[in-house]
Coordinates of C-alpha atoms in Angstrom, one line a residue:
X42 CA 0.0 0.0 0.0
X43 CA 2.7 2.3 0.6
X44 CA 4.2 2.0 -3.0
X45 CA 0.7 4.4 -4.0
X46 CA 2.8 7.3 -2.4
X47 CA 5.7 6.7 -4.7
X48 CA 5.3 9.2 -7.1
X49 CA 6.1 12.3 -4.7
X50 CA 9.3 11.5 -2.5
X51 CA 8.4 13.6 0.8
X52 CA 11.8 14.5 0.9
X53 CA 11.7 15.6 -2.3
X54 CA 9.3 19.1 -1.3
X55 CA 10.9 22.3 -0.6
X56 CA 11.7 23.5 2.8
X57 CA 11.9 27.0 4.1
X58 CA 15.1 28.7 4.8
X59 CA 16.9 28.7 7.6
X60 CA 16.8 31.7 9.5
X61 CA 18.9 34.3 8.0
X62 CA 19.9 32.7 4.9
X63 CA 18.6 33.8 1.6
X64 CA 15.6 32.2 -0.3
X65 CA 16.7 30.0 -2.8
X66 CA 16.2 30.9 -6.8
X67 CA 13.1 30.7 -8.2
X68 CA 11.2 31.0 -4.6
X69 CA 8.3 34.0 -5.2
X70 CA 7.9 36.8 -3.8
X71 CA 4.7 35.7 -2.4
X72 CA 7.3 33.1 -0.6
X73 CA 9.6 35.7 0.9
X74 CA 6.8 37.9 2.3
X75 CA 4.8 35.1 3.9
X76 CA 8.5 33.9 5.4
X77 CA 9.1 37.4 6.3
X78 CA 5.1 37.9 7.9
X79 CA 4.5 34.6 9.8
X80 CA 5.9 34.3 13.1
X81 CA 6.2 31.5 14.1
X82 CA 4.7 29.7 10.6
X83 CA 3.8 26.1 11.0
X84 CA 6.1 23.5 12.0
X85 CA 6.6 22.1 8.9
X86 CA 8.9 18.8 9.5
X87 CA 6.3 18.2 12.4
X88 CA 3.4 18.0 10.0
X89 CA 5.7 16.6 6.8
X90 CA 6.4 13.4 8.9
X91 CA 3.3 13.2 10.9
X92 CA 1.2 13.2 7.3
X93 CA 4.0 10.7 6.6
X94 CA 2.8 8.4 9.2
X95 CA -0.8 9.0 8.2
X96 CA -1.0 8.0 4.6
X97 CA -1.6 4.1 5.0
X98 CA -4.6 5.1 7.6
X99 CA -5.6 7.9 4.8
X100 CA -5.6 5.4 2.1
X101 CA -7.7 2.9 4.1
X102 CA -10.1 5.6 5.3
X103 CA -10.2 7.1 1.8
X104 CA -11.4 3.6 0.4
X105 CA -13.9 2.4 3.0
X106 CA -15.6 5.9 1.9
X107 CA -15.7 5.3 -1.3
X108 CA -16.8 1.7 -1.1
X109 CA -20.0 3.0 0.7
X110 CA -20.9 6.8 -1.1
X111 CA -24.1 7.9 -0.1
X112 CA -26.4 10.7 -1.6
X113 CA -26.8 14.4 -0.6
X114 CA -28.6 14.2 2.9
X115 CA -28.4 10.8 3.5
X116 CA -25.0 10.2 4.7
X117 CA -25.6 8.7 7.7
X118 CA -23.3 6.1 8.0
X119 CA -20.7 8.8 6.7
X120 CA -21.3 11.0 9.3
X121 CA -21.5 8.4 12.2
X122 CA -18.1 7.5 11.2
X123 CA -16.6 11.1 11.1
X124 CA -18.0 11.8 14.6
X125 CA -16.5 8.3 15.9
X126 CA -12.8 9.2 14.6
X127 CA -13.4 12.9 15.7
X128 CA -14.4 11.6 19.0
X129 CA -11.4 9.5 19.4
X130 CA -9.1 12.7 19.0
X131 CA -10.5 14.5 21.9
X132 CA -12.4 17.2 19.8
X133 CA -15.5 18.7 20.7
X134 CA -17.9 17.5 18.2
X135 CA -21.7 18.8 17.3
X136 CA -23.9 16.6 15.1
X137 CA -25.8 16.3 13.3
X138 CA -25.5 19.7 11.6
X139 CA -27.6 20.5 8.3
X140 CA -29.3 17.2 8.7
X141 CA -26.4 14.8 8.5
X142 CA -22.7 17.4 9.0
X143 CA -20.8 17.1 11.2
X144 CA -19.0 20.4 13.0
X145 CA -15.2 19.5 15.0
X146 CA -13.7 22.6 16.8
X147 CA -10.4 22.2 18.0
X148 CA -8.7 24.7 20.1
X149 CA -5.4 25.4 20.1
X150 CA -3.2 25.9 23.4
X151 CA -2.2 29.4 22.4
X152 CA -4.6 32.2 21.8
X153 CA -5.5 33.4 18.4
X154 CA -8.5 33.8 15.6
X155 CA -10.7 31.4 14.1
X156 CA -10.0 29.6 10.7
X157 CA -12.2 26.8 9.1
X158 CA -11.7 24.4 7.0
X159 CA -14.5 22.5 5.1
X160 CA -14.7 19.1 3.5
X161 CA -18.2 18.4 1.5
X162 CA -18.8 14.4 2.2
X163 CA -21.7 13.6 -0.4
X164 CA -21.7 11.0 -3.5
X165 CA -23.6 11.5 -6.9
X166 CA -25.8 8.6 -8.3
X167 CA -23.6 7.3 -10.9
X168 CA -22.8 4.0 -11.6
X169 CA -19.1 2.7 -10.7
X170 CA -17.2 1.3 -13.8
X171 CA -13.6 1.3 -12.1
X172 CA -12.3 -2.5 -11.5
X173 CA -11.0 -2.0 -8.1
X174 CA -11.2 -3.4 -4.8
X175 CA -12.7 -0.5 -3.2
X176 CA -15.3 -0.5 -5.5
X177 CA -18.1 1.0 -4.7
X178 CA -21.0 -1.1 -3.1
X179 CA -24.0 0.8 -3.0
X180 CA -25.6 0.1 -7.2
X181 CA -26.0 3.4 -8.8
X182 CA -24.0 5.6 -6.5
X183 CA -20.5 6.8 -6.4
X184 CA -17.6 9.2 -5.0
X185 CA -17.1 10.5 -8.8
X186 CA -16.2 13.9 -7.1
X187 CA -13.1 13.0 -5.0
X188 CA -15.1 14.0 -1.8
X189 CA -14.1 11.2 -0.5
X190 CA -10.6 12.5 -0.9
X191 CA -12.0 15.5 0.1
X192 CA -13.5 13.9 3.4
X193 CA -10.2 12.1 4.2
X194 CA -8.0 15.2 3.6
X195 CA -10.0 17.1 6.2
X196 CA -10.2 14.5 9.0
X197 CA -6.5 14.0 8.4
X198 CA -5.7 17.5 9.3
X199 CA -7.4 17.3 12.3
X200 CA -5.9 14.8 13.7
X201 CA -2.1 16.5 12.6
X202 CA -3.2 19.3 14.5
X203 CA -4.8 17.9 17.4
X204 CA -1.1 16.6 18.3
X205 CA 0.1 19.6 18.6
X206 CA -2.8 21.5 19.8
X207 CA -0.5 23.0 22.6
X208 CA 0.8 24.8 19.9
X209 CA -1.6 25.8 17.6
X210 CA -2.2 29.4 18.0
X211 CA -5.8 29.5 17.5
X212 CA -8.9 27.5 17.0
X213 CA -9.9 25.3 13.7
X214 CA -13.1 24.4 13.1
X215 CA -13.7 21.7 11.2
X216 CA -17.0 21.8 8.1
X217 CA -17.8 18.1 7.4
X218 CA -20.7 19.5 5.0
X219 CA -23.3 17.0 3.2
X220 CA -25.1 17.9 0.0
X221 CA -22.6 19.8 -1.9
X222 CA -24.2 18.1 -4.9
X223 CA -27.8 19.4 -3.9
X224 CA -30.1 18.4 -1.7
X225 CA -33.4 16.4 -2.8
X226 CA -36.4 18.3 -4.4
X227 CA -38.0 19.6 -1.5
X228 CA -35.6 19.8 1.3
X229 CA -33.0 22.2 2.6
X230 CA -29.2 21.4 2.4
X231 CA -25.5 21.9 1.8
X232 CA -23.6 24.9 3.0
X233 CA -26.6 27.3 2.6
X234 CA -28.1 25.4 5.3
X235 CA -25.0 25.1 7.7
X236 CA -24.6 28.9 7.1
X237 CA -27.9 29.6 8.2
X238 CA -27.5 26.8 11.0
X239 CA -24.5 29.5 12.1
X240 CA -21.9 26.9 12.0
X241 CA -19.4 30.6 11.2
X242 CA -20.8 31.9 14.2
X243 CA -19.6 29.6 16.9
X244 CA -16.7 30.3 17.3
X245 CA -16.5 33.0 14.9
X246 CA -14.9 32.3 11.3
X247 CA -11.8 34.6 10.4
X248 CA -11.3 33.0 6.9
X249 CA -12.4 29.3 5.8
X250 CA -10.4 26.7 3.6
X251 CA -11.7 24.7 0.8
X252 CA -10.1 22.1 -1.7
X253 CA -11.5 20.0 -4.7
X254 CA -9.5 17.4 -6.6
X255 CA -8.5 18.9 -10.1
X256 CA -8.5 15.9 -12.6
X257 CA -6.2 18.7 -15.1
X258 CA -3.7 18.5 -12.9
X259 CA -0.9 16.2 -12.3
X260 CA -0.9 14.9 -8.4
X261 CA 2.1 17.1 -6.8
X262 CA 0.7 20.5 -8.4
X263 CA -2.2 22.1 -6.7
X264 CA -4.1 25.8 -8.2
X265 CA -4.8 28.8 -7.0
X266 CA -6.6 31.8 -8.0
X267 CA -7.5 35.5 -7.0
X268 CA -11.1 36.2 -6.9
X269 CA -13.3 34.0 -8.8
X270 CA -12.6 30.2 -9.0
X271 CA -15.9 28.3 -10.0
X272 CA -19.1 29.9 -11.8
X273 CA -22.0 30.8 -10.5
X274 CA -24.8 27.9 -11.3
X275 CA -28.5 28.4 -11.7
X276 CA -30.5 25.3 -12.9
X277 CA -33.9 26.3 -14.5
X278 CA -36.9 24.4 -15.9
X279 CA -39.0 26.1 -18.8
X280 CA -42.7 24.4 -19.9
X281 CA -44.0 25.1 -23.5
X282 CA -47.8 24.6 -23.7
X283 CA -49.3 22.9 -26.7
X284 CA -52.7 21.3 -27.8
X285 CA -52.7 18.1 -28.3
X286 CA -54.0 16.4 -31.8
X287 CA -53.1 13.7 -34.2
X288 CA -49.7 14.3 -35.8
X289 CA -51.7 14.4 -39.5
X290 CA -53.6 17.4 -38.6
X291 CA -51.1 19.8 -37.2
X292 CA -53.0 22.6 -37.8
X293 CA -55.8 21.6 -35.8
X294 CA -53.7 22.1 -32.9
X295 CA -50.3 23.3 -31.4
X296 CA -47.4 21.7 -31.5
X297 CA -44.6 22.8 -29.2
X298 CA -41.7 20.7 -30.1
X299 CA -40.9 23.0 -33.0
X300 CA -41.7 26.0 -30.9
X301 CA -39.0 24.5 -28.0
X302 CA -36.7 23.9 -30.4
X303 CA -36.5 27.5 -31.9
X304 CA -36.3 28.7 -28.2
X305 CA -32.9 26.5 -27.8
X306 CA -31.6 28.1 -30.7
X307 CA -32.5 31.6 -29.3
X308 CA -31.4 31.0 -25.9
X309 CA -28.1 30.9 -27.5
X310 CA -27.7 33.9 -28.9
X311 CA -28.0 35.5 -25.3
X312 CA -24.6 34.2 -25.0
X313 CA -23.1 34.1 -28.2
X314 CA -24.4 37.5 -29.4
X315 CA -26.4 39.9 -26.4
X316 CA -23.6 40.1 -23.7
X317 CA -20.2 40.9 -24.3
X318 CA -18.2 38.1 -25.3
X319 CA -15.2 38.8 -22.9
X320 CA -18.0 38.1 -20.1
X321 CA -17.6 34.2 -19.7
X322 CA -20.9 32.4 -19.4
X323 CA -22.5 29.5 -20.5
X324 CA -26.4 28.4 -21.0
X325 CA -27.0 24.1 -21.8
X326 CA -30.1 22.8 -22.2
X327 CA -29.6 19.1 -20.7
X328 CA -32.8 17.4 -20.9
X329 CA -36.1 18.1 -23.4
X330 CA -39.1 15.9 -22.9
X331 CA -42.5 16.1 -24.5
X332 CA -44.8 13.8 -26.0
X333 CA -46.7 9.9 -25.7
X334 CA -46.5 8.9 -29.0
X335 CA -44.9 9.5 -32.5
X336 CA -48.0 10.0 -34.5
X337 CA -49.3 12.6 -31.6
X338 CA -48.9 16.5 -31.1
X339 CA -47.4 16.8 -27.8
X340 CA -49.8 18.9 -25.4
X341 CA -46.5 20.4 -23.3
X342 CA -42.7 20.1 -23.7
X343 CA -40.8 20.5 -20.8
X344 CA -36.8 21.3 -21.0
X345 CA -34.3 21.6 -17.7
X346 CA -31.0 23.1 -18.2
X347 CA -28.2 25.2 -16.3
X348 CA -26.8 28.3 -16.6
X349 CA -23.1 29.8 -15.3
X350 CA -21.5 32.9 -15.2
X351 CA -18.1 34.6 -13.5
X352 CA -20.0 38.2 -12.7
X353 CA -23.2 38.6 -10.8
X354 CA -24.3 41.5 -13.2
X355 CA -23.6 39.2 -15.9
X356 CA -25.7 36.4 -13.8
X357 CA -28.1 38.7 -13.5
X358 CA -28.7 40.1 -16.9
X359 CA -28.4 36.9 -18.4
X360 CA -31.9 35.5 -16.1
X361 CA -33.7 38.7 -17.9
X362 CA -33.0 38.4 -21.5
X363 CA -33.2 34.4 -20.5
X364 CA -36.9 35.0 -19.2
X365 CA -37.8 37.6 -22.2
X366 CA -36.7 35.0 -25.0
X367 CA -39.1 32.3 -23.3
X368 CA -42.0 34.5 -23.3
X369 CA -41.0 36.4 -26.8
X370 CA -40.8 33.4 -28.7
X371 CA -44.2 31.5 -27.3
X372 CA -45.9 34.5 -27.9
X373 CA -44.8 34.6 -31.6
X374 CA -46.3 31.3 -32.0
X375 CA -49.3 31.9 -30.3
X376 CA -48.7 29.6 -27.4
X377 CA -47.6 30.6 -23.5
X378 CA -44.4 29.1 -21.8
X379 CA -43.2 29.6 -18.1
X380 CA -39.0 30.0 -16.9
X381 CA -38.6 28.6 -13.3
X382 CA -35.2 28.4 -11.7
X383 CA -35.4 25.4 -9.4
X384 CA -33.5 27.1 -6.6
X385 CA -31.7 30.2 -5.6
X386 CA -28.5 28.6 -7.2
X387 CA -25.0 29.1 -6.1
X388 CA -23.4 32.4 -6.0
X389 CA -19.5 32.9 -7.8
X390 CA -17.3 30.9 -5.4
X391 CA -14.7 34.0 -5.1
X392 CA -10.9 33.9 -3.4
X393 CA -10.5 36.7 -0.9
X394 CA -7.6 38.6 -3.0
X395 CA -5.4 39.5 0.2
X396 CA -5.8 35.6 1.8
X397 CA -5.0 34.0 -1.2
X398 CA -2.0 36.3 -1.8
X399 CA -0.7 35.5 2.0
X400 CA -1.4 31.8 1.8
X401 CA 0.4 31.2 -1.9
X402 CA 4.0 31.0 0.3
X403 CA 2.8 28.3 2.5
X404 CA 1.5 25.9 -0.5
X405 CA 4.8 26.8 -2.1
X406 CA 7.3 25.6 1.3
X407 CA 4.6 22.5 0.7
X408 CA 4.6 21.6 -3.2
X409 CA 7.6 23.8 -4.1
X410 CA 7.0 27.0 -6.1
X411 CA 7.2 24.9 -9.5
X412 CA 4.3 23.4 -8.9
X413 CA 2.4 25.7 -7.2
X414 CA 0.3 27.3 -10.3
X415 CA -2.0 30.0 -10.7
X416 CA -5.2 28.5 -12.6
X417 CA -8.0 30.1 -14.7
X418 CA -11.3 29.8 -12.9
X419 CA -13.7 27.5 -14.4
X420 CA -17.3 27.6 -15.2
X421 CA -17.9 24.4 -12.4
X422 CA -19.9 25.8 -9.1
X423 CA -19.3 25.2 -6.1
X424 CA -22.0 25.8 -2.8
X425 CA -18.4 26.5 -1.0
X426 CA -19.6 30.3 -2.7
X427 CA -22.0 30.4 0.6
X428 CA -19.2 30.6 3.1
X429 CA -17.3 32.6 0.8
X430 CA -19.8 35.2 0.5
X431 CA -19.5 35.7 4.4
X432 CA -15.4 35.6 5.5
X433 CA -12.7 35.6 3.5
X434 CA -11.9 32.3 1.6
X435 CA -9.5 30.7 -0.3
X436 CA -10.7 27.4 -2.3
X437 CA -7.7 25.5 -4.0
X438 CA -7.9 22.7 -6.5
X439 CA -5.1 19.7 -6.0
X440 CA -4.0 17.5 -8.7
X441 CA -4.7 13.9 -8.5
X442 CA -3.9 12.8 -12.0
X443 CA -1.4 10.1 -12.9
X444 CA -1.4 9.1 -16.7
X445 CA 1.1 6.6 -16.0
X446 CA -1.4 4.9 -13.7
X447 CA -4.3 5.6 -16.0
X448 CA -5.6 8.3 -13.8
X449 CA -7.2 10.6 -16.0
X450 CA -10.8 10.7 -16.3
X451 CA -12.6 14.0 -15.3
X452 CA -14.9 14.6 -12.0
X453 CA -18.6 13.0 -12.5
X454 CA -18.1 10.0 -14.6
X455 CA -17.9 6.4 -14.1
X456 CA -14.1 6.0 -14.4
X457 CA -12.9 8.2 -12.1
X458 CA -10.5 7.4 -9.6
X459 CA -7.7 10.0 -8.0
X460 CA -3.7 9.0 -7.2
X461 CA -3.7 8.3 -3.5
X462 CA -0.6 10.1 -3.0
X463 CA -2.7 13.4 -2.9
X464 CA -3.9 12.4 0.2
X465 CA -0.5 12.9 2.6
X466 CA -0.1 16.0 0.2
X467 CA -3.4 17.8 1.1
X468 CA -3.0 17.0 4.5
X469 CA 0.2 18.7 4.6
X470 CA -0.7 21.9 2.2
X471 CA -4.5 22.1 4.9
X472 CA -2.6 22.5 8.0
X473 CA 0.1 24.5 6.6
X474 CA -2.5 26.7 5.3
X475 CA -4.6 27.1 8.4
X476 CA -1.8 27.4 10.6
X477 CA 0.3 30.0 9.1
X478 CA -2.9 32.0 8.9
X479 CA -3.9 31.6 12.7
X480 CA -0.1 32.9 13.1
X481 CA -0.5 35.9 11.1
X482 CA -3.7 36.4 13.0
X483 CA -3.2 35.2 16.4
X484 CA -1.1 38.2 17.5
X485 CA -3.8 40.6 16.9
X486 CA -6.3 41.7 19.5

């Protein structure tokens, strides 16, 4: 099991320098100053080897998980298991939070602010095609996200800090947050709900940490970015009314397949041609259903799809002209239609400009500066935007791709799988994060 860590040496990953030397070539000036501005920074040998000792225990954690993924607001055996490990750390613990979360607050020995970091522990109902022994065991439903990467990561870094909580100059609370992928129809869920369960408010939150496995980037390189990082998201369903009448006598009623599909061609040009095009933003019409029969006029069609942007004016423009094509073009064919966006959506999941900036040094002393990269943001969302939106963040995205394991298939398809050697990684770049942060903090009334 051990050989899965192979392809990054530990000793391999840049070190600070030693007081009063120089730092070596190539180390960015986002290095020096976070060198010069953290006092002390983490210990980083301390939490190098004790990830070390950690990654068989990772690996086994990481796979149980996956073997038994459950759905947004169901992940009760998932939590029950988090609060059990937690436990056995000596961490207070408070579950179940937003149905089935779990919140872990550690306190560090010396006094300082209040950083969290957040894991989101949900599966999405796709079947598993990998051939592996951790396959997963629940039919139709599978960690095709790398949450439970995600999952492991996080509980991982608690238990590095909890050994040296006498240390730690501050308190970490720790987001173990179901329904990242959505909640079901109906009910309330992800990090909306824990926000508005206050899990920021007690303790207070000074900044929060979030990571998501990056399937375009190698394992050993992790991404970073200032200001926005995933898309906003707003899924929407839109009904076209018909009449319904035999398919030889169209004109004896109204058919609105023809009428749906002129609107998909229209909803286009929003994007390609009614917003500026240096704006990114996307609009995908994913499912279209009408119709009993193929000698029938349909009586409705319905049609679901999503829509993304980087810019809430953008966002919002692009739900007016959406909702003005709907009605424009039913009315030119003398039927009605009605726009309905399921949910509030997810806001742009934005990096805080001056955390990110601060923070870039400490993934550098953990990956080396080579591989620490600064990545466009893509049009993915994220509900992480709902803590964002309230303290400063900073949301990374680590590499778990190996192509000389075969590791390469992107996030929400049957064949994914991650390199386990992120996990000793993440665990290493999460507490280096959070406690070089609680050390620029901590000294501050």
């Amino acid at each position: 099991m051990l050989l899965l860590f192979a392809a990054i040496p530990l000793a391999a990953v840049a070190a600070p320098p030693a007081p009063g030397t120089q730092p070596p070539a190539g180390t960015s000036a986002a290095a020096t100053q976070q060198t010069a501005t953290v006092a002390p920074p983490a210990p980083d040998d301390r939490i190098r080897d004790a990830a070390g000792k950690l990654a068989p225990k990772m690996v086994e954690l990481r796979r149980d998980l996956h073997m038994h993924p459950e759905l947004g607001n169901r992940e009760t055996r998932t939590g029950a298991l988090l609060v059990e490990r937690l436990r056995a750390l000596g961490i207070e613990v408070r579950y179940p939070v937003a149905r089935t979360g779990v919140i872990a607050v550690l306190r560090g020995g010396r006094p300082g602010r209040t950083a969290a970091l957040r894991a989101d522990i949900d599966a999405l109902p796709i079947e598993e095609r990998n051939a592996v022994p951790y396959k997963s065991l629940n039919p139709g439903v599978k960690h095709a996200c790398g949450h439970d990467a995600h999952t492991t990561i996080v509980l991982g870094t608690a238990e590095v800090l909890a050994k040296m909580r006498a240390r730690l100059p501050g308190t970490v609370v720790f987001i173990f947050q179901p329904a990242e992928e959505g909640p079901p129809d109906g009910e309330e869920g992800g990090a909306p709900l824990m926000v508005k369960e206050g899990v920021l408010d007690n303790p207070k939150v000074g900044a929060i940490f979030g990571l998501h496995m990056d399937a375009t980037l190698d394992v050993g390189q992790v991404g970073w970015s200032v200001g926005p990082i995933f898309a906003s998201s707003d899924r929407f369903v839109i009904t076209v009314m018909g009449k319904k009448v035999h398919g030889a006598y169209p004109h004896m009623g109204l058919d609105p397949v023809p009428v749906a599909a002129e609107m998909v061609q229209a909803m286009q040009l929003i994007v390609s041609r009614q917003i500026d095009a240096q704006n990114p933003k996307v609009l995908t019409i994913g499912s279209i259903h009408g119709g009993n029969r193929f000698n029938i006029i349909a009586d409705q069609v319905t049609m679901e799809g999503t829509m993304r942007t980087l810019d809430a004016t953008v966002r919002k423009e692009m739900k007016e002209r959406l909702k003005r094509t709907v009605d424009g073009v039913a009315a030119a064919h003398g039927t009605t239609a009605t726009l309905r966006f399921v949910d509030e959506g997810n806001d742009v999941t934005v990096n805080d400009a001056a955390l990110t900036r601060a923070s870039v040094g400490s993934l550098e002393r953990v990956y080396g500066a080579a591989r620490v990269l600064e990545v466009k943001p893509q049009m993915g969302a994220e509900d992480f935007a709902s803590f964002a939106a309230r303290v400063p963040a900073l949301y990374i995205k680590m590499g778990m791709r190996n192509e000389a394991k075969g590791i390469t298939a992107m996030i929400h398809t049957e064949d994914f799988d991650i390199d386990e050697a992120v996990l000793p990684l993440g665990v290493r770049a999460m507490s280096t994060l959070v406690w070089d942060y609680l050390a620029r903090t901590g000294r501050r009334p």
